[in-house]
Coordinates of C-alpha atoms in Angstrom, one line a residue:
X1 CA 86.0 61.9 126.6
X2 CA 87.4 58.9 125.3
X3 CA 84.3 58.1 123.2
X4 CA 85.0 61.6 121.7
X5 CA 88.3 61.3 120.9
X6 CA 87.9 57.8 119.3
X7 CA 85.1 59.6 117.0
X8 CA 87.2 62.4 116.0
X9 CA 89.8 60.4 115.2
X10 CA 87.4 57.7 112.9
X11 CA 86.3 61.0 111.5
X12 CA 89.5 62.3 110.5
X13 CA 90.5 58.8 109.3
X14 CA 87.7 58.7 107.0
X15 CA 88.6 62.0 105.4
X16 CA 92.4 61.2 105.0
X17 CA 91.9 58.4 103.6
X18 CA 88.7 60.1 101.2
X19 CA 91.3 62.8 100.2
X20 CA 93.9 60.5 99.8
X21 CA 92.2 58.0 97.3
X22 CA 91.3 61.6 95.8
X23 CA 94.4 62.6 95.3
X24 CA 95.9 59.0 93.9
X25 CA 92.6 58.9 91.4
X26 CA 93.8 62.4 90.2
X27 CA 97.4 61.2 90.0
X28 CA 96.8 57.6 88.2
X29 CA 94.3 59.5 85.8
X30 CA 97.0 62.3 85.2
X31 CA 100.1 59.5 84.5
X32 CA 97.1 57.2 82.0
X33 CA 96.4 60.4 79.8
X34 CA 100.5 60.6 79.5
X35 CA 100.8 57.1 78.6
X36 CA 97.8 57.4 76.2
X37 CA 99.3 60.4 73.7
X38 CA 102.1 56.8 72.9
X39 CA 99.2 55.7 71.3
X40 CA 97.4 58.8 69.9
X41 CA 101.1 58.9 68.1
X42 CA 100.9 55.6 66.8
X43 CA 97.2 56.4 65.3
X44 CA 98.9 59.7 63.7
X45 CA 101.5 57.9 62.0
X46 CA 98.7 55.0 60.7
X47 CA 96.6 57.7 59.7
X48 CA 99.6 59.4 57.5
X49 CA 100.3 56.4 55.8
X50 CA 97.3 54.8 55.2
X51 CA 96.5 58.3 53.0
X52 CA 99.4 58.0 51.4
X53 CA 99.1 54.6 50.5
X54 CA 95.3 55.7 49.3
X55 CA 96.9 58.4 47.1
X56 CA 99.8 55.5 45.5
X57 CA 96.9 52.7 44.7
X58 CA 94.6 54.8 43.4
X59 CA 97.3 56.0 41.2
X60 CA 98.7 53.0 40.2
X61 CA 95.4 51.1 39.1
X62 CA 94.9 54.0 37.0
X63 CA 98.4 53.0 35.3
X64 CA 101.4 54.9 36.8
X65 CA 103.2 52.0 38.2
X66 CA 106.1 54.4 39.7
X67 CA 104.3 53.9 42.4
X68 CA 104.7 50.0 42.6
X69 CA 107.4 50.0 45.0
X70 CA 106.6 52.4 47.2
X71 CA 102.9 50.5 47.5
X72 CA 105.0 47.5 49.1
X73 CA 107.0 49.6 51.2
X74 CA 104.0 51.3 52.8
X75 CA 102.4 47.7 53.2
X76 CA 104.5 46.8 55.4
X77 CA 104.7 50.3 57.6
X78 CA 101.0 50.2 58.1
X79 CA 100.8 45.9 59.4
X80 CA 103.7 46.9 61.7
X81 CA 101.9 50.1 62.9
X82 CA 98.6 48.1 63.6
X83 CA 101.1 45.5 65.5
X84 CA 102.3 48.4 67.8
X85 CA 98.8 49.4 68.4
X86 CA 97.6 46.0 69.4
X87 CA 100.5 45.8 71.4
X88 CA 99.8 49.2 73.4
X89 CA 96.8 48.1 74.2
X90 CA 97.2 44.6 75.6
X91 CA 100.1 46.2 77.8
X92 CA 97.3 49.1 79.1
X93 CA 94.3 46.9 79.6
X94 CA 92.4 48.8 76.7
X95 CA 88.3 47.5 76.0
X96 CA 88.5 45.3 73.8
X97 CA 85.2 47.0 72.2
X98 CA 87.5 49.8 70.9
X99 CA 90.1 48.0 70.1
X100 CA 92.1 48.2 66.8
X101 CA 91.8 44.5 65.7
X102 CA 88.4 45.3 63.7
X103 CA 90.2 48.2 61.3
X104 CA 93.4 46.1 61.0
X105 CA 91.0 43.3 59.6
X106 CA 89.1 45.9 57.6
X107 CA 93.0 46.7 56.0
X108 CA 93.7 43.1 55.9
X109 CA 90.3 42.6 53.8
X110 CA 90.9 45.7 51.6
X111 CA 94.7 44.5 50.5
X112 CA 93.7 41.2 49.7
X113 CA 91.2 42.1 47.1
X114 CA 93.2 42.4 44.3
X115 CA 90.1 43.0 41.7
X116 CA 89.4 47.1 42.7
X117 CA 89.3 49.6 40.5
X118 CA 90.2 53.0 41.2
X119 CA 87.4 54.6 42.5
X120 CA 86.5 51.3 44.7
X121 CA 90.2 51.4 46.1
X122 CA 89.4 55.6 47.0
X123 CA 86.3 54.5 48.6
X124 CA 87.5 51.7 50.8
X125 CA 90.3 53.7 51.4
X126 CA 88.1 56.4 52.6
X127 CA 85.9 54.3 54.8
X128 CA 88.7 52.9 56.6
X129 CA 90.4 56.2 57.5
X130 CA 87.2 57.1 58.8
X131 CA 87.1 54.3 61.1
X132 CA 90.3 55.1 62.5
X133 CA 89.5 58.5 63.1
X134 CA 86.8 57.5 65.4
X135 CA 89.4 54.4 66.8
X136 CA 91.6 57.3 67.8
X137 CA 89.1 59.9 69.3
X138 CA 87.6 56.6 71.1
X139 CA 91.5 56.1 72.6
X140 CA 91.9 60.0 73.0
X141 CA 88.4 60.2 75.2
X142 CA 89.8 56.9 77.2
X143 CA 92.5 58.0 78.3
X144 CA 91.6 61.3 79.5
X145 CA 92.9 63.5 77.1
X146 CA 89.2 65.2 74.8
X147 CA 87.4 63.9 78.0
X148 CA 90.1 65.9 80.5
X149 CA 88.7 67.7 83.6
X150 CA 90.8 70.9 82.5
X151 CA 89.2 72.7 80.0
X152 CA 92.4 73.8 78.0
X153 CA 93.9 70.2 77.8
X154 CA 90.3 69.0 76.1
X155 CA 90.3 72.1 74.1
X156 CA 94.2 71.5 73.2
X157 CA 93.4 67.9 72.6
X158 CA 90.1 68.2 70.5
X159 CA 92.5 70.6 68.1
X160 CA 95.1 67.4 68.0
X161 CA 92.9 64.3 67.9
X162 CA 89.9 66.1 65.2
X163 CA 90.2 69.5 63.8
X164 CA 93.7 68.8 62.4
X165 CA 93.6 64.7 61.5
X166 CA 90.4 65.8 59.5
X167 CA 92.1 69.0 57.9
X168 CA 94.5 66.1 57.0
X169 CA 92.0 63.6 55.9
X170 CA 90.3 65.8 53.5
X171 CA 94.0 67.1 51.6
X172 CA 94.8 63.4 51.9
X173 CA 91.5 62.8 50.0
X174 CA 92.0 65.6 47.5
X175 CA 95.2 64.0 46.5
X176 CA 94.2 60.7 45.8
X177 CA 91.1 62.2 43.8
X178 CA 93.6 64.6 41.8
X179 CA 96.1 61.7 41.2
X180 CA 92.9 59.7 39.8
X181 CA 92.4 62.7 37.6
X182 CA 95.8 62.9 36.5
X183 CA 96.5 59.5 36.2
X184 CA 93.5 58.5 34.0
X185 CA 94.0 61.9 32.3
X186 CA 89.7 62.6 32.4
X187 CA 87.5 64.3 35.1
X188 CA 84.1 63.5 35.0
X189 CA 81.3 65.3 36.3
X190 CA 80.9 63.6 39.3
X191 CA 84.7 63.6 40.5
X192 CA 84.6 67.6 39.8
X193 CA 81.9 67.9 42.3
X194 CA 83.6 65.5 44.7
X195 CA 86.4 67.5 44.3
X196 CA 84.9 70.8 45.1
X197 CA 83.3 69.1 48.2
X198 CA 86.4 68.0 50.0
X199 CA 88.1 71.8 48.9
X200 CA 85.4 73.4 51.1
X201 CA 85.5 70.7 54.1
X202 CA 89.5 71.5 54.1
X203 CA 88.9 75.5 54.2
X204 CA 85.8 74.7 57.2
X205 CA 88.5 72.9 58.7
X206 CA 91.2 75.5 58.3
X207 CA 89.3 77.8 59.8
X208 CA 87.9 76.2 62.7
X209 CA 91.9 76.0 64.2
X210 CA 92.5 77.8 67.5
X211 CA 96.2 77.4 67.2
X212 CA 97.3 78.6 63.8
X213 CA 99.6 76.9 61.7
X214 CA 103.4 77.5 60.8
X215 CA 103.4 80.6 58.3
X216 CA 104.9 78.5 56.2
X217 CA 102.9 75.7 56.2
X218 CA 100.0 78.1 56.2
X219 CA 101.0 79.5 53.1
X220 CA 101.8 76.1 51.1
X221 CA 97.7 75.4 52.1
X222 CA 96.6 78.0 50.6
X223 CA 98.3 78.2 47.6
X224 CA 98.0 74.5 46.8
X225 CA 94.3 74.5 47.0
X226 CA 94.2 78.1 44.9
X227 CA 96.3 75.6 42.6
X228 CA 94.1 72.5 42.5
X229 CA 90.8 75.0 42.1
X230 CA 92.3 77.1 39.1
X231 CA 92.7 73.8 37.6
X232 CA 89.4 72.4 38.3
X233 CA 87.9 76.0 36.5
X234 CA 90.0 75.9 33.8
X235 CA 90.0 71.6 33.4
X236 CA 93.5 71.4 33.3
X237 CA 93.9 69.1 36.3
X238 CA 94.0 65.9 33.8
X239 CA 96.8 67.1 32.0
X240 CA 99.1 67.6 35.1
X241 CA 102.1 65.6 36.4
X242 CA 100.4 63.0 39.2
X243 CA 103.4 62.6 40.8
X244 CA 104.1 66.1 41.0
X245 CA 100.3 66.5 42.5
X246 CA 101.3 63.6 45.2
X247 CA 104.5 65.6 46.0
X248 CA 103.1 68.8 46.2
X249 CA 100.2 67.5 48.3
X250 CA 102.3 65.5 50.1
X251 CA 104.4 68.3 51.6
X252 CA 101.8 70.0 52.7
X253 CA 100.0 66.9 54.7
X254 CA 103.6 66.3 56.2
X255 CA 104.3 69.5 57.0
X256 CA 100.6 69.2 59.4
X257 CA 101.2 65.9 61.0
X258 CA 104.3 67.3 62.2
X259 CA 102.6 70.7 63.5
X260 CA 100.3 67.3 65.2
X261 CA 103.3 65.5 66.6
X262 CA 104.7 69.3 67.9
X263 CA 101.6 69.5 69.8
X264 CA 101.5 66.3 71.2
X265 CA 105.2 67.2 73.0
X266 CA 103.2 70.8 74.0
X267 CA 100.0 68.5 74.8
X268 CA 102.1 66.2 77.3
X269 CA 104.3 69.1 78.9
X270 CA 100.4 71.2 79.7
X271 CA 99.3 67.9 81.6
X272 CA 102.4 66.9 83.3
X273 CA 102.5 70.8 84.9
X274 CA 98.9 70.3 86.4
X275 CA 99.1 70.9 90.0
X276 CA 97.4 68.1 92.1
X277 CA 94.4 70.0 94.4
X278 CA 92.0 68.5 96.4

C-alpha cells in the first residue's frame, strides 16, 4: 500500500513538474517575443533612414548639395541607431553570429570612402539594406515572432518583418534612382530598365499584403508610381524637381513605416492576449 502510494505520488510529481516547466517555457518564450518587437523597432527606424540617407547621397554626388546638411544629420541618426541595437542585444544575450556589429562596420566602411560615385553610392547603399533586412528577419525568427507557434502571429509578423520593409525597400530604391535621374538631368538605358524592375517588385509586393493599407496611403502609392511610369514613357523624369521627387516619395515611405510601427502595437497586444494551455 505504501509502495503504491509513494509511486503515485513520484508519478504525479513527475507530471507537475513536466507541465510546469511547460507552462514557464511557454511563458518565458511569450515575454522574449514582447521584448524582441524593441528591437524589430529599432531595425524599422535603421532601415527608414538608411534609404533616406541613400536617396540624399546619391543626390548630392550628382550635384544638388541641398542635401549637405541633412546628409550629416542622418549620419549621426543611423551610428546612434546601430548603438541601440548593439546595446539590445548585449542586454538579451543575442548570438553573436547575427549580431549587428558586421552591417554597422559595412556602414562604417561605406561612409568613409569618400571617392563614390553615384551609382557606386546606390549600390552599396542597396547591399547594405539588404543585409539588414535579413539582420532583422534573423532577430524577428529569434525571438519568436515569424517562427511563433500561433499561426496568425507568424502570419501577422511575416506581413511586418518582409512583405512591407521590402514594399519599402523597393520605393526607397526608386527614389534614389529617380533623384539620380533628376539630379544628373539624363536616363540612360540601363537606369530605365532598373527602374522599371523595381516598379514591378513594388506592385508584387503591394499585392502580396493580407492587411491592406490606409486608403490614403493606398492612394498616394498608386498614384506616385502611375507618376514616376508616365514619366519614364514619356522621358520626362530628367527634367523634374529632385527634391520634389524625394518629397513626394518620401511621404509615401513614411506614411508605410508608420502603418509598420501601428502593427507592431497590434502585433504585441495579439501575443500578450494568448492564453497559456498545456
Amino acid at each position: 500500500m505504501i509502495v503504491t502510494s509513494l509511486f503515485a505520488l513520484t508519478c504525479f510529481t513527475i507530471i507537475a513538474l513536466a507541465i510546469g516547466r511547460l507552462i514557464w517555457s511557454k511563458k518565458a518564450s511569450k515575454q522574449r517575443a514582447i521584448m524582441g518587437i524593441s528591437g524589430i523597432i529599432l531595425f524599422i527606424e535603421l532601415i527608414k533612414i538608411t534609404q533616406q540617407h541613400r536617396g540624399m547621397h546619391s543626390g548630392f554626388l550628382n550635384g544638388n548639395l541641398e542635401f549637405e546638411t541633412k546628409l550629416i544629420n542622418l549620419k549621426s541618426n543611423i551610428t546612434t541607431l546601430y548603438t541601440n541595437l548593439l546595446e539590445f542585444e548585449s542586454e538579451h544575450a543575442y548570438p553573436p553570429s547575427l549580431s549587428t556589429h558586421y552591417p554597422y562596420k559595412q556602414w562604417q566602411r561605406l561612409i568613409e570612402n569618400d571617392t563614390l560615385k553615384s551609382a557606386e553610392s546606390f549600390q552599396l547603399h542597396s547591399g547594405l539594406i539588404a543585409r539588414q533586412l535579413d539582420a532583422m528577419w534573423d532577430m524577428s525568427d529569434e525571438f519568436s515572432l515569424t517562427s511563433n507557434q500561433q499561426e496568425h502571429i507568424q502570419d501577422l509578423a511575416q506581413q511586418l518583418v518582409k512583405t512591407l520593409p521590402e514594399l519599402a525597400e523597393s520605393l526607397g530604391q526608386v527614389r534614389a534612382l529617380s533623384v539620380q535621374v533628376a539630379s544628373k538631368q539624363e536616363m540612360s538605358a540601363d537606369k530605365k530598365l532598373q527602374l522599371l524592375f523595381t516598379l514591378g517588385k513594388i506592385e508584387e509586393h503591394h499585392r502580396r499584403l493580407t492587411t491592406p493599407l490606409p486608403d490614403s496611403t493606398n492612394e498616394r502609392l498608386i498614384n506616385f508610381i502611375q507618376e514616376i511610369k508616365k514619366s519614364i514613357n514619356y522621358s520626362t523624369l530628367y527634367n523634374q524637381n529632385p527634391d520634389a521627387i524625394f518629397q513626394e516619395a518620401t511621404q509615401v515611405i513614411d506614411e508605410i513605416f508608420v502603418f509598420i510601427l501601428a502593427g507592431f502595437d497590434s502585433l504585441k497586444t495579439t501575443i500578450k492576449d494568448v492564453k497559456i494551455l498545456f
